[in-house]
Amino acid sequence: MAESVGFYRALGFFETFGDSSSAFVTLESGSCFVNLWLVGEEEISPRWWGRVIFHVDDVDEFYKRAIAAGLSPTAEPKDAPWGERFFPISDPSGHDLSFAKRIRD
């Protein structure tokens, strides 16, 4: 849990419930919230893939901030055919995140 909370702190989130030693913690940044819940392997039911997308004002600056914090995005920012500029990153538990901004409608 401590590693995951540290990851989200480095991205600008702060705890609103619990802390890095809790089994459940809520982190906030702007109008976005992330809930982390520490469970045992036997408690994890069907595994699935998903991605959480956070919209930011400046993707390139946010990318630089992640790098400066010692994080390792999985790719550099790029313009996508669906009209967003984004970069992907995974949290310490392997959850896929993207930080994006609409660049056209």
mmCIF file with all atom_site columns, C-alpha atoms in Angstrom:
data_model
loop_
_atom_site.group_PDB
_atom_site.id
_atom_site.type_symbol
_atom_site.label_atom_id
_atom_site.label_alt_id
_atom_site.label_comp_id
_atom_site.label_asym_id
_atom_site.label_entity_id
_atom_site.label_seq_id
_atom_site.pdbx_PDB_ins_code
_atom_site.Cartn_x
_atom_site.Cartn_y
_atom_site.Cartn_z
_atom_site.occupancy
_atom_site.B_iso_or_equiv
_atom_site.pdbx_formal_charge
_atom_site.auth_seq_id
_atom_site.auth_comp_id
_atom_site.auth_asym_id
_atom_site.auth_atom_id
_atom_site.pdbx_PDB_model_num
ATOM 1   C CA . MET A 1 1   ? 0.000   0.000   0.000   1.00 0.00 ? 1   MET A CA 1
ATOM 2   C CA . ALA A 1 2   ? 2.813   2.398   0.877   1.00 0.00 ? 2   ALA A CA 1
ATOM 3   C CA . GLU A 1 3   ? 4.323   2.086   -2.611  1.00 0.00 ? 3   GLU A CA 1
ATOM 4   C CA . SER A 1 4   ? 0.966   2.753   -4.301  1.00 0.00 ? 4   SER A CA 1
ATOM 5   C CA . VAL A 1 5   ? 0.152   5.740   -2.075  1.00 0.00 ? 5   VAL A CA 1
ATOM 6   C CA . GLY A 1 6   ? 3.627   7.153   -2.794  1.00 0.00 ? 6   GLY A CA 1
ATOM 7   C CA . PHE A 1 7   ? 3.035   6.734   -6.538  1.00 0.00 ? 7   PHE A CA 1
ATOM 8   C CA . TYR A 1 8   ? -0.225  8.697   -6.430  1.00 0.00 ? 8   TYR A CA 1
ATOM 9   C CA . ARG A 1 9   ? 1.305   11.359  -4.149  1.00 0.00 ? 9   ARG A CA 1
ATOM 10  C CA . ALA A 1 10  ? 4.040   11.843  -6.762  1.00 0.00 ? 10  ALA A CA 1
ATOM 11  C CA . LEU A 1 11  ? 1.276   12.516  -9.314  1.00 0.00 ? 11  LEU A CA 1
ATOM 12  C CA . GLY A 1 12  ? -0.215  15.227  -7.076  1.00 0.00 ? 12  GLY A CA 1
ATOM 13  C CA . PHE A 1 13  ? -2.878  13.253  -5.204  1.00 0.00 ? 13  PHE A CA 1
ATOM 14  C CA . PHE A 1 14  ? -3.347  13.546  -1.440  1.00 0.00 ? 14  PHE A CA 1
ATOM 15  C CA . GLU A 1 15  ? -5.071  11.313  1.084   1.00 0.00 ? 15  GLU A CA 1
ATOM 16  C CA . THR A 1 16  ? -8.584  12.233  2.196   1.00 0.00 ? 16  THR A CA 1
ATOM 17  C CA . PHE A 1 17  ? -9.200  8.960   4.078   1.00 0.00 ? 17  PHE A CA 1
ATOM 18  C CA . GLY A 1 18  ? -6.642  6.538   5.466   1.00 0.00 ? 18  GLY A CA 1
ATOM 19  C CA . ASP A 1 19  ? -2.913  6.641   4.823   1.00 0.00 ? 19  ASP A CA 1
ATOM 20  C CA . SER A 1 20  ? -0.062  4.526   3.483   1.00 0.00 ? 20  SER A CA 1
ATOM 21  C CA . SER A 1 21  ? -0.388  2.050   6.373   1.00 0.00 ? 21  SER A CA 1
ATOM 22  C CA . SER A 1 22  ? -4.159  1.546   5.966   1.00 0.00 ? 22  SER A CA 1
ATOM 23  C CA . ALA A 1 23  ? -5.882  -1.335  4.187   1.00 0.00 ? 23  ALA A CA 1
ATOM 24  C CA . PHE A 1 24  ? -8.154  1.222   2.455   1.00 0.00 ? 24  PHE A CA 1
ATOM 25  C CA . VAL A 1 25  ? -7.231  4.742   1.371   1.00 0.00 ? 25  VAL A CA 1
ATOM 26  C CA . THR A 1 26  ? -8.910  7.443   -0.714  1.00 0.00 ? 26  THR A CA 1
ATOM 27  C CA . LEU A 1 27  ? -6.751  9.930   -2.608  1.00 0.00 ? 27  LEU A CA 1
ATOM 28  C CA . GLU A 1 28  ? -7.925  13.120  -4.310  1.00 0.00 ? 28  GLU A CA 1
ATOM 29  C CA . SER A 1 29  ? -6.653  15.440  -7.027  1.00 0.00 ? 29  SER A CA 1
ATOM 30  C CA . GLY A 1 30  ? -8.978  18.162  -8.282  1.00 0.00 ? 30  GLY A CA 1
ATOM 31  C CA . SER A 1 31  ? -12.327 16.504  -8.891  1.00 0.00 ? 31  SER A CA 1
ATOM 32  C CA . CYS A 1 32  ? -10.813 13.003  -9.237  1.00 0.00 ? 32  CYS A CA 1
ATOM 33  C CA . PHE A 1 33  ? -10.700 10.350  -6.529  1.00 0.00 ? 33  PHE A CA 1
ATOM 34  C CA . VAL A 1 34  ? -8.835  7.043   -6.383  1.00 0.00 ? 34  VAL A CA 1
ATOM 35  C CA . ASN A 1 35  ? -9.731  4.344   -3.843  1.00 0.00 ? 35  ASN A CA 1
ATOM 36  C CA . LEU A 1 36  ? -7.075  1.741   -3.054  1.00 0.00 ? 36  LEU A CA 1
ATOM 37  C CA . TRP A 1 37  ? -8.019  -1.412  -1.187  1.00 0.00 ? 37  TRP A CA 1
ATOM 38  C CA . LEU A 1 38  ? -5.478  -3.953  0.009   1.00 0.00 ? 38  LEU A CA 1
ATOM 39  C CA . VAL A 1 39  ? -6.906  -7.472  -0.262  1.00 0.00 ? 39  VAL A CA 1
ATOM 40  C CA . GLY A 1 40  ? -5.439  -10.964 -0.070  1.00 0.00 ? 40  GLY A CA 1
ATOM 41  C CA . GLU A 1 41  ? -4.843  -12.966 -3.251  1.00 0.00 ? 41  GLU A CA 1
ATOM 42  C CA . GLU A 1 42  ? -7.728  -15.300 -2.417  1.00 0.00 ? 42  GLU A CA 1
ATOM 43  C CA . GLU A 1 43  ? -10.139 -12.331 -2.288  1.00 0.00 ? 43  GLU A CA 1
ATOM 44  C CA . ILE A 1 44  ? -9.525  -11.226 -5.870  1.00 0.00 ? 44  ILE A CA 1
ATOM 45  C CA . SER A 1 45  ? -12.312 -12.399 -8.156  1.00 0.00 ? 45  SER A CA 1
ATOM 46  C CA . PRO A 1 46  ? -12.357 -12.203 -11.938 1.00 0.00 ? 46  PRO A CA 1
ATOM 47  C CA . ARG A 1 47  ? -9.448  -10.297 -13.337 1.00 0.00 ? 47  ARG A CA 1
ATOM 48  C CA . TRP A 1 48  ? -10.205 -7.719  -16.004 1.00 0.00 ? 48  TRP A CA 1
ATOM 49  C CA . TRP A 1 49  ? -8.436  -4.956  -17.837 1.00 0.00 ? 49  TRP A CA 1
ATOM 50  C CA . GLY A 1 50  ? -9.415  -1.331  -17.697 1.00 0.00 ? 50  GLY A CA 1
ATOM 51  C CA . ARG A 1 51  ? -7.757  2.060   -17.857 1.00 0.00 ? 51  ARG A CA 1
ATOM 52  C CA . VAL A 1 52  ? -8.472  5.149   -15.798 1.00 0.00 ? 52  VAL A CA 1
ATOM 53  C CA . ILE A 1 53  ? -8.106  8.364   -17.804 1.00 0.00 ? 53  ILE A CA 1
ATOM 54  C CA . PHE A 1 54  ? -7.384  11.626  -16.008 1.00 0.00 ? 54  PHE A CA 1
ATOM 55  C CA . HIS A 1 55  ? -7.832  14.834  -17.985 1.00 0.00 ? 55  HIS A CA 1
ATOM 56  C CA . VAL A 1 56  ? -5.152  17.443  -17.295 1.00 0.00 ? 56  VAL A CA 1
ATOM 57  C CA . ASP A 1 57  ? -4.527  20.949  -18.609 1.00 0.00 ? 57  ASP A CA 1
ATOM 58  C CA . ASP A 1 58  ? -1.053  20.257  -20.030 1.00 0.00 ? 58  ASP A CA 1
ATOM 59  C CA . VAL A 1 59  ? -0.111  16.653  -20.843 1.00 0.00 ? 59  VAL A CA 1
ATOM 60  C CA . ASP A 1 60  ? 3.544   17.425  -21.579 1.00 0.00 ? 60  ASP A CA 1
ATOM 61  C CA . GLU A 1 61  ? 4.052   19.301  -18.305 1.00 0.00 ? 61  GLU A CA 1
ATOM 62  C CA . PHE A 1 62  ? 2.325   16.526  -16.369 1.00 0.00 ? 62  PHE A CA 1
ATOM 63  C CA . TYR A 1 63  ? 4.606   13.991  -18.085 1.00 0.00 ? 63  TYR A CA 1
ATOM 64  C CA . LYS A 1 64  ? 7.687   16.020  -17.076 1.00 0.00 ? 64  LYS A CA 1
ATOM 65  C CA . ARG A 1 65  ? 6.369   16.175  -13.509 1.00 0.00 ? 65  ARG A CA 1
ATOM 66  C CA . ALA A 1 66  ? 5.965   12.376  -13.431 1.00 0.00 ? 66  ALA A CA 1
ATOM 67  C CA . ILE A 1 67  ? 9.525   11.885  -14.736 1.00 0.00 ? 67  ILE A CA 1
ATOM 68  C CA . ALA A 1 68  ? 10.910  14.417  -12.222 1.00 0.00 ? 68  ALA A CA 1
ATOM 69  C CA . ALA A 1 69  ? 9.161   12.493  -9.431  1.00 0.00 ? 69  ALA A CA 1
ATOM 70  C CA . GLY A 1 70  ? 11.042  9.337   -10.472 1.00 0.00 ? 70  GLY A CA 1
ATOM 71  C CA . LEU A 1 71  ? 8.059   7.613   -12.093 1.00 0.00 ? 71  LEU A CA 1
ATOM 72  C CA . SER A 1 72  ? 8.316   5.614   -15.324 1.00 0.00 ? 72  SER A CA 1
ATOM 73  C CA . PRO A 1 73  ? 5.571   6.288   -17.884 1.00 0.00 ? 73  PRO A CA 1
ATOM 74  C CA . THR A 1 74  ? 5.249   3.470   -20.417 1.00 0.00 ? 74  THR A CA 1
ATOM 75  C CA . ALA A 1 75  ? 5.419   5.893   -23.369 1.00 0.00 ? 75  ALA A CA 1
ATOM 76  C CA . GLU A 1 76  ? 6.023   9.552   -24.133 1.00 0.00 ? 76  GLU A CA 1
ATOM 77  C CA . PRO A 1 77  ? 3.073   11.883  -24.797 1.00 0.00 ? 77  PRO A CA 1
ATOM 78  C CA . LYS A 1 78  ? 1.563   11.475  -28.246 1.00 0.00 ? 78  LYS A CA 1
ATOM 79  C CA . ASP A 1 79  ? -1.432  12.638  -30.264 1.00 0.00 ? 79  ASP A CA 1
ATOM 80  C CA . ALA A 1 80  ? -3.971  9.856   -30.749 1.00 0.00 ? 80  ALA A CA 1
ATOM 81  C CA . PRO A 1 81  ? -6.280  9.446   -33.751 1.00 0.00 ? 81  PRO A CA 1
ATOM 82  C CA . TRP A 1 82  ? -9.315  9.761   -31.452 1.00 0.00 ? 82  TRP A CA 1
ATOM 83  C CA . GLY A 1 83  ? -8.452  13.408  -30.707 1.00 0.00 ? 83  GLY A CA 1
ATOM 84  C CA . GLU A 1 84  ? -6.517  13.284  -27.448 1.00 0.00 ? 84  GLU A CA 1
ATOM 85  C CA . ARG A 1 85  ? -2.921  13.930  -26.495 1.00 0.00 ? 85  ARG A CA 1
ATOM 86  C CA . PHE A 1 86  ? -1.981  11.443  -23.772 1.00 0.00 ? 86  PHE A CA 1
ATOM 87  C CA . PHE A 1 87  ? 0.651   9.331   -22.088 1.00 0.00 ? 87  PHE A CA 1
ATOM 88  C CA . PRO A 1 88  ? 0.178   5.986   -20.324 1.00 0.00 ? 88  PRO A CA 1
ATOM 89  C CA . ILE A 1 89  ? 1.645   4.896   -17.004 1.00 0.00 ? 89  ILE A CA 1
ATOM 90  C CA . SER A 1 90  ? 1.031   1.945   -14.679 1.00 0.00 ? 90  SER A CA 1
ATOM 91  C CA . ASP A 1 91  ? 0.748   2.214   -10.921 1.00 0.00 ? 91  ASP A CA 1
ATOM 92  C CA . PRO A 1 92  ? 2.774   -0.137  -8.673  1.00 0.00 ? 92  PRO A CA 1
ATOM 93  C CA . SER A 1 93  ? -0.083  -2.678  -8.677  1.00 0.00 ? 93  SER A CA 1
ATOM 94  C CA . GLY A 1 94  ? -0.162  -2.754  -12.485 1.00 0.00 ? 94  GLY A CA 1
ATOM 95  C CA . HIS A 1 95  ? -3.297  -0.643  -13.055 1.00 0.00 ? 95  HIS A CA 1
ATOM 96  C CA . ASP A 1 96  ? -3.179  1.240   -16.347 1.00 0.00 ? 96  ASP A CA 1
ATOM 97  C CA . LEU A 1 97  ? -3.642  5.006   -16.219 1.00 0.00 ? 97  LEU A CA 1
ATOM 98  C CA . SER A 1 98  ? -3.593  7.687   -18.896 1.00 0.00 ? 98  SER A CA 1
ATOM 99  C CA . PHE A 1 99  ? -3.209  11.416  -18.505 1.00 0.00 ? 99  PHE A CA 1
ATOM 100 C CA . ALA A 1 100 ? -4.875  13.136  -21.435 1.00 0.00 ? 100 ALA A CA 1
ATOM 101 C CA . LYS A 1 101 ? -6.243  16.328  -22.957 1.00 0.00 ? 101 LYS A CA 1
ATOM 102 C CA . ARG A 1 102 ? -8.723  16.688  -25.809 1.00 0.00 ? 102 ARG A CA 1
ATOM 103 C CA . ILE A 1 103 ? -7.004  18.310  -28.779 1.00 0.00 ? 103 ILE A CA 1
ATOM 104 C CA . ARG A 1 104 ? -9.966  18.232  -31.146 1.00 0.00 ? 104 ARG A CA 1
ATOM 105 C CA . ASP A 1 105 ? -13.644 17.348  -31.148 1.00 0.00 ? 105 ASP A CA 1
#
